[in-house]
Every structure is written in C-alpha cells, then in structure tokens.
XYZ file of N, CA and C in Angstrom:
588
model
N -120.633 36.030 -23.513
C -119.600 35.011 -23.460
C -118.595 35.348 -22.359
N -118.799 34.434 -21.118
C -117.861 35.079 -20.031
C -116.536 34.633 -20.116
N -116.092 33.648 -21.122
C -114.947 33.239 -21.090
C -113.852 34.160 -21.813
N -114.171 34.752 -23.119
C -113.077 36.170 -23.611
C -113.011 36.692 -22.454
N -113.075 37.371 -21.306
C -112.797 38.561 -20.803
C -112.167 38.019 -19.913
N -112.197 36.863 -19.172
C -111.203 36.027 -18.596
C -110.309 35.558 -19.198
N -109.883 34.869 -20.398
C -108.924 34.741 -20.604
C -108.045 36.409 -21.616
N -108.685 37.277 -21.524
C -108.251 38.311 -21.922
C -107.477 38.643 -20.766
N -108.004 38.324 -19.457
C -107.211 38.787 -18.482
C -105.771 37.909 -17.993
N -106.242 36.877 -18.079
C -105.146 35.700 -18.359
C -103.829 36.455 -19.321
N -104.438 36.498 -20.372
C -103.454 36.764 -21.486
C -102.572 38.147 -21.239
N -103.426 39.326 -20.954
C -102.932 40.646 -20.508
C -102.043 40.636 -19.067
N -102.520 39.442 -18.205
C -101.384 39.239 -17.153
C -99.790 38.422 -18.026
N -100.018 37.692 -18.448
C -99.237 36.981 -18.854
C -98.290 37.816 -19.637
N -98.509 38.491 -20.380
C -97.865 39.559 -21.379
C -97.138 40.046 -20.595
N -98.072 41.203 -19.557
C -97.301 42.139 -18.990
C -95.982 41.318 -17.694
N -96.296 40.688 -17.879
C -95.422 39.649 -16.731
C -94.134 39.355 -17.313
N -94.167 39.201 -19.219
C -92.936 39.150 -19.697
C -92.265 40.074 -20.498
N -93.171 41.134 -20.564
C -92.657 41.800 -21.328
C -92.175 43.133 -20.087
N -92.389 43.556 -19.036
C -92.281 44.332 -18.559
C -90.470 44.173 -17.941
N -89.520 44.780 -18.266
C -88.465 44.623 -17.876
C -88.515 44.902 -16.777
N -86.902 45.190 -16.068
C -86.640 45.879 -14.409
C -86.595 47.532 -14.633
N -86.029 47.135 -15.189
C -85.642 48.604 -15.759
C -86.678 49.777 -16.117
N -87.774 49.271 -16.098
C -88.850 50.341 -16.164
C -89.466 51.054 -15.026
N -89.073 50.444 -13.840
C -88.763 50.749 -12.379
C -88.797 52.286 -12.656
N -87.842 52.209 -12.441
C -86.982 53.941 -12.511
C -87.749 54.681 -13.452
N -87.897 54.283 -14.458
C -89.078 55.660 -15.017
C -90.772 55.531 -14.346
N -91.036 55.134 -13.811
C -92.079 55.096 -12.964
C -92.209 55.009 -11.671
N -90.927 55.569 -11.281
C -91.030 55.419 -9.775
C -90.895 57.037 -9.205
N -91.351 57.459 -8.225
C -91.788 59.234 -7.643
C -91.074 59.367 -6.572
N -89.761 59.352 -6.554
C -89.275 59.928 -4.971
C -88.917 57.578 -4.414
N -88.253 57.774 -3.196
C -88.355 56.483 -2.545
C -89.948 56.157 -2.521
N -90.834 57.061 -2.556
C -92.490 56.098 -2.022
C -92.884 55.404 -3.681
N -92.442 56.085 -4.480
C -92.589 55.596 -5.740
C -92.270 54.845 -6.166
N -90.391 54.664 -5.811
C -89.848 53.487 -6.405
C -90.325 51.874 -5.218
N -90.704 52.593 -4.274
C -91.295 50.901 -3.496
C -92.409 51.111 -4.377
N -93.499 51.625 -4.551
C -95.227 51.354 -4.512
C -94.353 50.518 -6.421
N -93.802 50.878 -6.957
C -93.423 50.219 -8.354
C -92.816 48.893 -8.142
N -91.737 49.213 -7.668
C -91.132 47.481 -7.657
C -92.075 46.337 -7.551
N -92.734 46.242 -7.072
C -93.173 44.993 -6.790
C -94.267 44.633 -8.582
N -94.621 45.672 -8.667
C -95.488 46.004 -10.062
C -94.789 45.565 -11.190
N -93.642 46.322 -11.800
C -92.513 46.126 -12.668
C -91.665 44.798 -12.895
N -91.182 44.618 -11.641
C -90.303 43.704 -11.388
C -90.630 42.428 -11.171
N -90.958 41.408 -13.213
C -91.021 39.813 -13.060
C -91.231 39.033 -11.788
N -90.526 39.062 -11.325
C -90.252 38.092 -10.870
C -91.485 38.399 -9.285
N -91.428 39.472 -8.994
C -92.066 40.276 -7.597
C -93.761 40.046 -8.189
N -93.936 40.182 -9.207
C -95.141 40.823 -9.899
C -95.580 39.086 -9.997
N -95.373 38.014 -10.682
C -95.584 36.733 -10.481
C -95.585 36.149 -9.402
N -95.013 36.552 -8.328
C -94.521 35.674 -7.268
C -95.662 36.231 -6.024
N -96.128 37.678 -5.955
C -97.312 37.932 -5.332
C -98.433 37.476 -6.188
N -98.694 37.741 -7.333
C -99.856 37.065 -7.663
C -100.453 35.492 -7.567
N -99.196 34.782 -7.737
C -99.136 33.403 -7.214
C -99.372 33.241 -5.559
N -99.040 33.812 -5.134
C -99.392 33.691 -3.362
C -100.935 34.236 -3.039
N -101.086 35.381 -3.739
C -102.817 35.830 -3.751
C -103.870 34.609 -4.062
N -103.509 34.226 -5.223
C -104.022 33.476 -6.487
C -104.348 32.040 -5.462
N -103.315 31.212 -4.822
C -103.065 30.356 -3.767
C -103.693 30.222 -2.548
N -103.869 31.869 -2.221
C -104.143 31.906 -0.625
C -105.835 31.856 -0.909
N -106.132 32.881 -1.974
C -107.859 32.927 -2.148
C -107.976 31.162 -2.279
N -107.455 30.554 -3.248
C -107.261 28.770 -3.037
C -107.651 28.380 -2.135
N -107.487 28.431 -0.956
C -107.060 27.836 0.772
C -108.164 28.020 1.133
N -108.807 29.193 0.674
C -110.197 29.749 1.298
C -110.346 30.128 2.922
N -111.094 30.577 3.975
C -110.935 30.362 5.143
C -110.230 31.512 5.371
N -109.531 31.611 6.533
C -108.495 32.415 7.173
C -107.170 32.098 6.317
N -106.518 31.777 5.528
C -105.685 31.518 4.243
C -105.650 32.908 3.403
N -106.444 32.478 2.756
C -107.326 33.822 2.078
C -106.786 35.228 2.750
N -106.401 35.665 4.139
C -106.500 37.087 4.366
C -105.327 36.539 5.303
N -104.857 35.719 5.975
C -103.462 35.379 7.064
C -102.751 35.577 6.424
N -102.340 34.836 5.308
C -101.543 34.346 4.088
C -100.651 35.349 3.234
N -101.502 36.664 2.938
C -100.962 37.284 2.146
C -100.039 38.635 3.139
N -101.169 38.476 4.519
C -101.217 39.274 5.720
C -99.616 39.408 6.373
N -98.988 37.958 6.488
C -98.466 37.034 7.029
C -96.935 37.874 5.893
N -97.204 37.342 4.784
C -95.955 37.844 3.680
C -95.434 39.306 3.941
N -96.803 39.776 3.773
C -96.323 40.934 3.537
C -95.652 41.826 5.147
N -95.753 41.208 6.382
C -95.020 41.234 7.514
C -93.512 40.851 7.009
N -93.474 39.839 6.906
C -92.162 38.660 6.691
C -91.167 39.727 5.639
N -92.183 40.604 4.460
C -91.321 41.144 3.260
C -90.459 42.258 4.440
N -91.651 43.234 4.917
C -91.163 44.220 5.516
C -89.918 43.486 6.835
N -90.345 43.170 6.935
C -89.042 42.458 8.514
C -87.677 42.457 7.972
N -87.746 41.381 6.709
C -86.709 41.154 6.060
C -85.794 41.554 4.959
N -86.938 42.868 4.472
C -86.066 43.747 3.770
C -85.600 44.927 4.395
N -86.128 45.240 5.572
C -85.154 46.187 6.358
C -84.174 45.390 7.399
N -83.983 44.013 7.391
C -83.108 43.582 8.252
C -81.826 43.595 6.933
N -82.394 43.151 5.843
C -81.310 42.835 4.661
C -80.528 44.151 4.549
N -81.503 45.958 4.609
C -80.500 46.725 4.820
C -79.812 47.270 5.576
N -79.844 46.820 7.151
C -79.123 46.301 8.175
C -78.030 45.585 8.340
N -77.765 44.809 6.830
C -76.368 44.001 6.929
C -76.822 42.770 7.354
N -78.012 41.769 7.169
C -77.885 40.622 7.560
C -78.298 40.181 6.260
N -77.487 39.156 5.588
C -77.910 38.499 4.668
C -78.610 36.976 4.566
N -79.563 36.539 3.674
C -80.491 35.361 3.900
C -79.813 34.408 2.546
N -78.689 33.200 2.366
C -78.419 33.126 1.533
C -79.158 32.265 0.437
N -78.750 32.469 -0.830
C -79.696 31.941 -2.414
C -80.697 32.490 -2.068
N -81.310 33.785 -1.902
C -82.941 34.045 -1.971
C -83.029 34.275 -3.429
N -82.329 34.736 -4.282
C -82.794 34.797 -5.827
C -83.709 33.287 -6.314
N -82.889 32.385 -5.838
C -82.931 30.780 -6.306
C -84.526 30.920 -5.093
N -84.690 30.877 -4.515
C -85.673 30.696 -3.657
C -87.045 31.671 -3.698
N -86.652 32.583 -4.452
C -87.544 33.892 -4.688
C -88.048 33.299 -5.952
N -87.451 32.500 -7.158
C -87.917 32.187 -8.310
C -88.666 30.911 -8.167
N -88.166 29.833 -7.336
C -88.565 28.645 -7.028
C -89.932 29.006 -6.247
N -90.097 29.984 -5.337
C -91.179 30.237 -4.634
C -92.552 30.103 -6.034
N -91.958 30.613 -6.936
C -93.332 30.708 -7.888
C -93.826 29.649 -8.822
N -92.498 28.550 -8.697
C -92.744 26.953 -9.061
C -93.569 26.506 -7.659
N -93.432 26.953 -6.948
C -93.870 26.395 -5.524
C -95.418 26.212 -5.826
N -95.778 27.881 -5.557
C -96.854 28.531 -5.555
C -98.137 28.174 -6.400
N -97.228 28.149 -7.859
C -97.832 27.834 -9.106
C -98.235 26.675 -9.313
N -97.529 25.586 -8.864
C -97.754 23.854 -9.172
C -99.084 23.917 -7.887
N -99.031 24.466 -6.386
C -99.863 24.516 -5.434
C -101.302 24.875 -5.821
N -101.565 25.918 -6.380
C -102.335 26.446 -7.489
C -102.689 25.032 -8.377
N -101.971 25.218 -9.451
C -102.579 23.809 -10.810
C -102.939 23.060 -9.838
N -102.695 22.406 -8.445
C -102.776 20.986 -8.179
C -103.837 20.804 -7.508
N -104.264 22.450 -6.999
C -105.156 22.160 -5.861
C -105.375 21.865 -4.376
N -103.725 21.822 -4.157
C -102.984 21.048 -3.026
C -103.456 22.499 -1.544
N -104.208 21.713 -0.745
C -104.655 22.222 0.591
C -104.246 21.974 1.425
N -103.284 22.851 1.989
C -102.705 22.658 3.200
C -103.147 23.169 4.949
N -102.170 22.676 5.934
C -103.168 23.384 7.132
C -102.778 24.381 7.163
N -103.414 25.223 8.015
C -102.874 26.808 8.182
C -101.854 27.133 8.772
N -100.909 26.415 9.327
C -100.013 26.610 9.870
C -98.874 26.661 9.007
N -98.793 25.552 8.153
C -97.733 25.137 6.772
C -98.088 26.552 5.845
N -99.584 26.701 5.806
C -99.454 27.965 4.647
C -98.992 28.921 5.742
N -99.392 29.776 6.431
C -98.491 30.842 6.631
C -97.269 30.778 6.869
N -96.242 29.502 6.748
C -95.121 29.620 6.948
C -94.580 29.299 5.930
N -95.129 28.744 4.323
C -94.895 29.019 2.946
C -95.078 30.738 2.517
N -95.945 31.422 3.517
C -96.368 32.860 3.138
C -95.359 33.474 3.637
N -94.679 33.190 4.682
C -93.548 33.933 5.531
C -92.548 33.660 4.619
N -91.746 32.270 4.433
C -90.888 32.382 3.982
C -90.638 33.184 2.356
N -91.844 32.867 1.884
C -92.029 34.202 0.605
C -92.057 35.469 0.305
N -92.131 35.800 1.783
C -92.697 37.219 2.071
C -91.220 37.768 2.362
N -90.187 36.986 2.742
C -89.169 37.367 3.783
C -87.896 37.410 2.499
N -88.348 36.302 0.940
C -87.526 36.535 0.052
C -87.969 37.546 -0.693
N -89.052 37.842 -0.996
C -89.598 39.182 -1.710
C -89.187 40.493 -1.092
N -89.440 40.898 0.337
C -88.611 41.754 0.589
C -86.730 42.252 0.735
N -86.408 40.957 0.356
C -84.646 40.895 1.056
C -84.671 41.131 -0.842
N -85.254 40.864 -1.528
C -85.235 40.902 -2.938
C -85.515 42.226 -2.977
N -86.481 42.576 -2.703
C -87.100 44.513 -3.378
C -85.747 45.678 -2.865
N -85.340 45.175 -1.176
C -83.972 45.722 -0.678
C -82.958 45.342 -1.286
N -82.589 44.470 -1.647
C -81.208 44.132 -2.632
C -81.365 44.970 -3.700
N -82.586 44.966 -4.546
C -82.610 45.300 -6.032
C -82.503 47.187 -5.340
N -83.036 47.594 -4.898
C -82.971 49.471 -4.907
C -82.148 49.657 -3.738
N -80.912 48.594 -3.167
C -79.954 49.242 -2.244
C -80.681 49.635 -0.561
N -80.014 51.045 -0.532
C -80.319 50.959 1.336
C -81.059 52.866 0.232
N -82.131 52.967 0.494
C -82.843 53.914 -0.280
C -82.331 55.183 0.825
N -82.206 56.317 0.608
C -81.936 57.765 1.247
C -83.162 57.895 2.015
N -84.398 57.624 1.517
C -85.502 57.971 2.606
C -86.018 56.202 2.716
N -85.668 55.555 4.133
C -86.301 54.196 3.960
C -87.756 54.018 4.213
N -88.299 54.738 5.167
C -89.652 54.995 5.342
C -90.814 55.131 4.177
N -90.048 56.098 3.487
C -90.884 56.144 2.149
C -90.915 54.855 1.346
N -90.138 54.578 1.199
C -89.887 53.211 0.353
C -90.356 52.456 1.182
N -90.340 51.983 2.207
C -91.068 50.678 2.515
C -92.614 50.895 2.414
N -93.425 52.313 3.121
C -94.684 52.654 3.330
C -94.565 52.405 1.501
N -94.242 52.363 0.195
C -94.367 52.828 -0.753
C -94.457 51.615 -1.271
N -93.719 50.334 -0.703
C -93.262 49.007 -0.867
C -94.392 47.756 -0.566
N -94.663 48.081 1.106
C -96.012 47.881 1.226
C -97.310 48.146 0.446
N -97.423 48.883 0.328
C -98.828 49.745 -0.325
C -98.970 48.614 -2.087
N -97.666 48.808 -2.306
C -97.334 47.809 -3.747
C -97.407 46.062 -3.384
N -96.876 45.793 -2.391
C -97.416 44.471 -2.446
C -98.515 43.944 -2.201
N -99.168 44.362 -1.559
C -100.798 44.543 -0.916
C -101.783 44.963 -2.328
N -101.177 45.716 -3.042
C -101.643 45.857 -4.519
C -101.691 44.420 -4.936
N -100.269 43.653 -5.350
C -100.294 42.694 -6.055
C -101.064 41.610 -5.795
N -100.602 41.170 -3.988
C -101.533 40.250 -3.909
C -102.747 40.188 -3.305
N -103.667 41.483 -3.595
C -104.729 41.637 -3.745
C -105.118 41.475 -5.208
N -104.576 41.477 -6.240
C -104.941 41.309 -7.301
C -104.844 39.776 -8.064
N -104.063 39.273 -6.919
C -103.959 37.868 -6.812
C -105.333 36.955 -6.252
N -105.736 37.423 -5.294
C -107.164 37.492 -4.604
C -108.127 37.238 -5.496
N -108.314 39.343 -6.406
C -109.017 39.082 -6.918
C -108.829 38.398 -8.004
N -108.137 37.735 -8.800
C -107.565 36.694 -10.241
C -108.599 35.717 -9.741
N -108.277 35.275 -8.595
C -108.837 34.407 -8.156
C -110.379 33.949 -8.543
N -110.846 35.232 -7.445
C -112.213 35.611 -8.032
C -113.063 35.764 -9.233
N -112.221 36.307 -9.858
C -113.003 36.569 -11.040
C -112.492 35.281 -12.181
N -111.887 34.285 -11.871
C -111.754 33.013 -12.800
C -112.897 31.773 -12.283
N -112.874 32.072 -10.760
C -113.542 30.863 -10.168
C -115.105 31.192 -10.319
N -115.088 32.090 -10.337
C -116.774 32.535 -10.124
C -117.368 32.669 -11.733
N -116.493 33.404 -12.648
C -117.339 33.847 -13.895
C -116.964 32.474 -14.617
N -116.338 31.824 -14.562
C -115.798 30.688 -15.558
C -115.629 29.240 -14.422
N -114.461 28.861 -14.369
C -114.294 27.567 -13.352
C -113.281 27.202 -12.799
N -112.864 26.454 -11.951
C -111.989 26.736 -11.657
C -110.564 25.975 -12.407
N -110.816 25.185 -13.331
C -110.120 24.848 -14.371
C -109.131 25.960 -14.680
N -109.891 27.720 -14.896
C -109.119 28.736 -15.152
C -107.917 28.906 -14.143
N -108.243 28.819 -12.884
C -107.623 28.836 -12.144
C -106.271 28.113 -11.934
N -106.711 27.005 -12.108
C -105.673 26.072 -12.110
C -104.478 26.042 -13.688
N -105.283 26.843 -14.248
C -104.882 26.909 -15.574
C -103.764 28.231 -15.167
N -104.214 29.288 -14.569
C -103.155 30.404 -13.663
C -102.082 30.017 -13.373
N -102.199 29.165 -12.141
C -101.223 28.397 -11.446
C -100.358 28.048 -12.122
N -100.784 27.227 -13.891
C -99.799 26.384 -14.474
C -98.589 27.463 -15.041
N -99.272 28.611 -14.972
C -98.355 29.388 -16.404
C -97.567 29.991 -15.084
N -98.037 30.146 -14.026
C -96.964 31.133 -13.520
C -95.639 29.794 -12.692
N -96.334 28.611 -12.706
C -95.433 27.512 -12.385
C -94.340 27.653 -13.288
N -94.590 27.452 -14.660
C -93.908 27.796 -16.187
C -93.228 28.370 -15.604
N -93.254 29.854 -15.419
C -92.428 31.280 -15.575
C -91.524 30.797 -14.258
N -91.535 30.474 -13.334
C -90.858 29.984 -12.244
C -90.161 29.297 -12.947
N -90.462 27.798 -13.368
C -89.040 27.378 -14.117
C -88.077 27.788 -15.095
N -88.841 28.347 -15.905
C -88.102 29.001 -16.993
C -86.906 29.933 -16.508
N -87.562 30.882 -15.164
C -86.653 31.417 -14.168
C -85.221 31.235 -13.879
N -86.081 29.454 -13.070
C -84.713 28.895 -12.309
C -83.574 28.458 -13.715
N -84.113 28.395 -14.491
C -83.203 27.335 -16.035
C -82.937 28.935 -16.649
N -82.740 30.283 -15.943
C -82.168 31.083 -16.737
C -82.438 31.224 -18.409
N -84.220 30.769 -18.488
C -84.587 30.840 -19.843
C -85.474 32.286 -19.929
N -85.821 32.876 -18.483
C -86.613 34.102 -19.056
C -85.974 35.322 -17.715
C-alpha cells in the first residue's frame, strides 16, 4: 500500500513543522556552523517556506527544478550578510510568511510560470529567508561559519522539498502534491493572521 508511507510523510512533515519551536535552535546548534546548518531546520517558518519553494520548483520541472532553489539560496546568502551590514529590507517578516501562502497556493494550483518570473519569486524568497536567518541569530562572532553552516541547511531543506516532491508524484499522484501545497498555504495564513 504506497499511500501510508506517503501520507506518513505528509503527516510527520506537518507535525514537525508545528510543533518544533525557535527555541530549539540553540540546543542543537555546534559553534556558528551549527547554529546556521539548524536554523533553517528548526525555525517554522524557514523550514515551510524552503520546502514550499523545493516542493514548487520540482513543480516547474525543467531548469526550475535546479535555477530556482539555486537562485534562493544566492539571494538568502547576499541578503543576509548585507542585512548584517546595516541595510535593512522593510516588512520581510510579513513577506517571509506570505512567501509560503505564495508558494503553497502555486503548488495546490498547479500554476506554471516562465522562468524568468520563477527565479525572481526564488530571489525574492531567498533574499527574505536570509535577512530573516540574520535578524533571528544577530551579526554571529564567526560569520563564515554561520553562513557556510546556513547554506549547507538550506540546500538541505529545499532539497527535501525536491525530494517531497518526488516521492508524492511518482509513488502516489500528484493530487498528493497539490495536497502539500494546500497545508503549507494553510500554515502561511495562519502565520500572517498571527494564529500559529
């Protein structure tokens, strides 16, 4: 029965997505390379918001699929060491949560865009996720570590976004998929309405 183990995975994402506070950061994080390679893992909002862009980009199929997530995770790094530089990007909280209503409804809907519009939905996501991971742990004592540590963690997530992808569309249908999309659309609003 290939459908339990998919929606087991469904369900075990979903859990850990709400039940995992911020705050668990810090006990799982090793030095600055630790607390980047964690944040993005731990932290709601980081942990939904790459999987939704993975989840999306495998969507797009094509050069999408590998620009897309390629593309973010440039945009994170740019913009979370410009953020601890002193330049600020304003409402990215509001825009970091909305990104995953974005992402998520893009996902449920099916909605295919050209490649140009997606990597510049991937940039601008990429550019609030990092000004987000730098806001949340400050200007870190070793920044190198933390970003090499930061990177390594988002490239985790939305590779695991990728594979979500994969393993809903192929063992089951893509109904599952779209069924992904819906819940992490959910968690985006619930977000912005300060319900989770």
């Amino acid at each position: 029965m290939p459908r339990r183990p998919a929606l087991a995975v469904l369900t075990a994402l979903f859990v850990l997505a709400v039940a995992l506070p911020a705050q668990a950061a810090g006990s799982l994080s090793g030095g600055a390379f630790g607390t980047g390679l964690t944040a993005p893992v731990v932290l709601t909002v980081h942990l939904l918001g790459l999987l939704a862009l993975g989840l999306w980009a495998a969507d797009q199929g094509g050069q999408a699929s590998g620009q897309g997530p390629a593309v973010a995770l440039v945009a994170a790094l740019v913009f979370g060491l410009l953020h601890q530089s002193g330049v600020r990007l304003p409402h990215t909280g509001l825009v970091l949560e909305a990104s995953l209503l974005v992402f998520g409804l893009l996902t449920a809907f099916a909605v295919a865009l050209p490649l140009a519009l997606t990597l510049l939905l991937a940039a601008v996501a990429g550019a609030v996720h990092g000004t987000g991971l730098s806001a949340w742990v400050g200007a870190p004592s070793s920044p190198l570590p933390f970003w090499l540590g930061t990177g390594c963690g988002f490239v985790l997530v939305g590779s695991a976004g990728v594979g979500l992808h994969g393993l809903l569309a192929q063992n089951l249908s893509r109904v599952w998929v779209r069924a992904a999309g819906g819940l992490i659309a959910l968690a985006g609003l619930l977000m912005l309405l300060d319900m989770m």
